Short mmCIF file of C-alpha atoms in Angstrom, two decimals:
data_model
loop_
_atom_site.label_atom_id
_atom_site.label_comp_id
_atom_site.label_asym_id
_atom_site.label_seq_id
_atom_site.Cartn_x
_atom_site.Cartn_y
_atom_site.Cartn_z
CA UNK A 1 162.72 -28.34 -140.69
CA UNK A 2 162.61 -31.02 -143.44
CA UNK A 3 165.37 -31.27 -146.27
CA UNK A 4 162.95 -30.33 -149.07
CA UNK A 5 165.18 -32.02 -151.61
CA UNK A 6 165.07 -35.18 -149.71
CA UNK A 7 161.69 -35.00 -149.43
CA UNK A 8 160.78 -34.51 -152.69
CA UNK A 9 162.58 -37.22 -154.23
CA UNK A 10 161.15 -39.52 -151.45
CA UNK A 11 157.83 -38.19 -152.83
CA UNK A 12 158.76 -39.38 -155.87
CA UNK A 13 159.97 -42.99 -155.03
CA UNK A 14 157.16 -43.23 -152.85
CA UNK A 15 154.28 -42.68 -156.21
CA UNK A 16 156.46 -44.19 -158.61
CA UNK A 17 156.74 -47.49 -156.18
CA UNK A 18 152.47 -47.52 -154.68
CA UNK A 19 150.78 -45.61 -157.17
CA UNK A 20 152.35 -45.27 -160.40
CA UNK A 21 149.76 -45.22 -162.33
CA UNK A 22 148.97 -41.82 -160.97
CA UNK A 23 152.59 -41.00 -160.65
CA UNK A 24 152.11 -38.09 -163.28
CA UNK A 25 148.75 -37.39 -162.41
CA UNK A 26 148.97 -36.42 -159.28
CA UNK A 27 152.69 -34.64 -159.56
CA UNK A 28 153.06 -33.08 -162.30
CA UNK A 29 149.50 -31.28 -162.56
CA UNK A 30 148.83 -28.26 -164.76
CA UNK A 31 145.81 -26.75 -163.73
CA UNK A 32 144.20 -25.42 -160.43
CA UNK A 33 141.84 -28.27 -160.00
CA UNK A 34 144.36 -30.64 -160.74
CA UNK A 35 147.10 -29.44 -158.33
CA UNK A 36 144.25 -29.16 -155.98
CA UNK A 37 143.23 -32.50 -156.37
CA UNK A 38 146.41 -34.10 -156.38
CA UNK A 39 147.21 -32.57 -152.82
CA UNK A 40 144.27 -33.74 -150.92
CA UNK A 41 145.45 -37.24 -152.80
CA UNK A 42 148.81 -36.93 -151.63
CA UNK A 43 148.06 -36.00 -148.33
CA UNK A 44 145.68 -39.03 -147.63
CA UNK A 45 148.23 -41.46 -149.49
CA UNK A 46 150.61 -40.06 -147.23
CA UNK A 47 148.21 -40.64 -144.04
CA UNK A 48 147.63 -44.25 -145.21
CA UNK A 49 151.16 -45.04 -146.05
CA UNK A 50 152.08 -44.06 -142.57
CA UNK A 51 149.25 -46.10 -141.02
CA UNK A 52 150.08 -49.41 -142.49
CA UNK A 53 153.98 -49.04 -142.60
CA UNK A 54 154.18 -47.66 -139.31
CA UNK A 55 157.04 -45.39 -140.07
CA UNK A 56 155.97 -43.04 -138.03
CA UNK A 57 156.79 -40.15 -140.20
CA UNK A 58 154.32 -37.38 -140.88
CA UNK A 59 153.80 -34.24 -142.68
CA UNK A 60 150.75 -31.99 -142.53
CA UNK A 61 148.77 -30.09 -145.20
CA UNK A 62 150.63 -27.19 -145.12
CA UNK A 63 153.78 -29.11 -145.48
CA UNK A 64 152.35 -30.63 -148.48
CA UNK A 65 151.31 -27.16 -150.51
CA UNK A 66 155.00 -25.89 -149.87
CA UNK A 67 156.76 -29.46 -150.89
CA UNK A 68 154.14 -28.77 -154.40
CA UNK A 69 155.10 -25.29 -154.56
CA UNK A 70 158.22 -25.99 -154.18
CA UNK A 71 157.92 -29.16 -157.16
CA UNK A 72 156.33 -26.70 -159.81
CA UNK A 73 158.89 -23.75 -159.04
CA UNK A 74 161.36 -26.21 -159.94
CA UNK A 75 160.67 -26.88 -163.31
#
């Protein structure tokens, strides 16, 4: 089970270090489309982080709509 916390602020670090120019974009959506958007984003920036790092960490789709859910319900 992943510390959702954790993993959020990781999130975080991670945009606002690779891609902040879509930082805001891409977390802090407000439509459908948007929110949409920005997981399928997330979710192959994540895949492609993970490739060329080689961390070896990995989260799936699903994990991804909860750790957004999770993001909005928070604010």
């Amino acid at each position: 089970m992943y510390d959702w916390g954790e993993t959020l602020i990781n999130l975080e670090k991670f945009y606002s270090t690779f891609f902040p120019e879509d930082f805001d974009r891409k977390l802090f959506a407000s439509t459908k489309d948007e929110i949409e958007w920005g997981l399928k984003e997330t979710y192959k920036s994540f895949l492609k982080f993970a490739e060329i790092s080689g961390q070896g960490w990995w989260i799936t789709a699903e994990d991804m709509i909860v750790l957004v859910q999770r993001h909005f319900n928070a604010y």
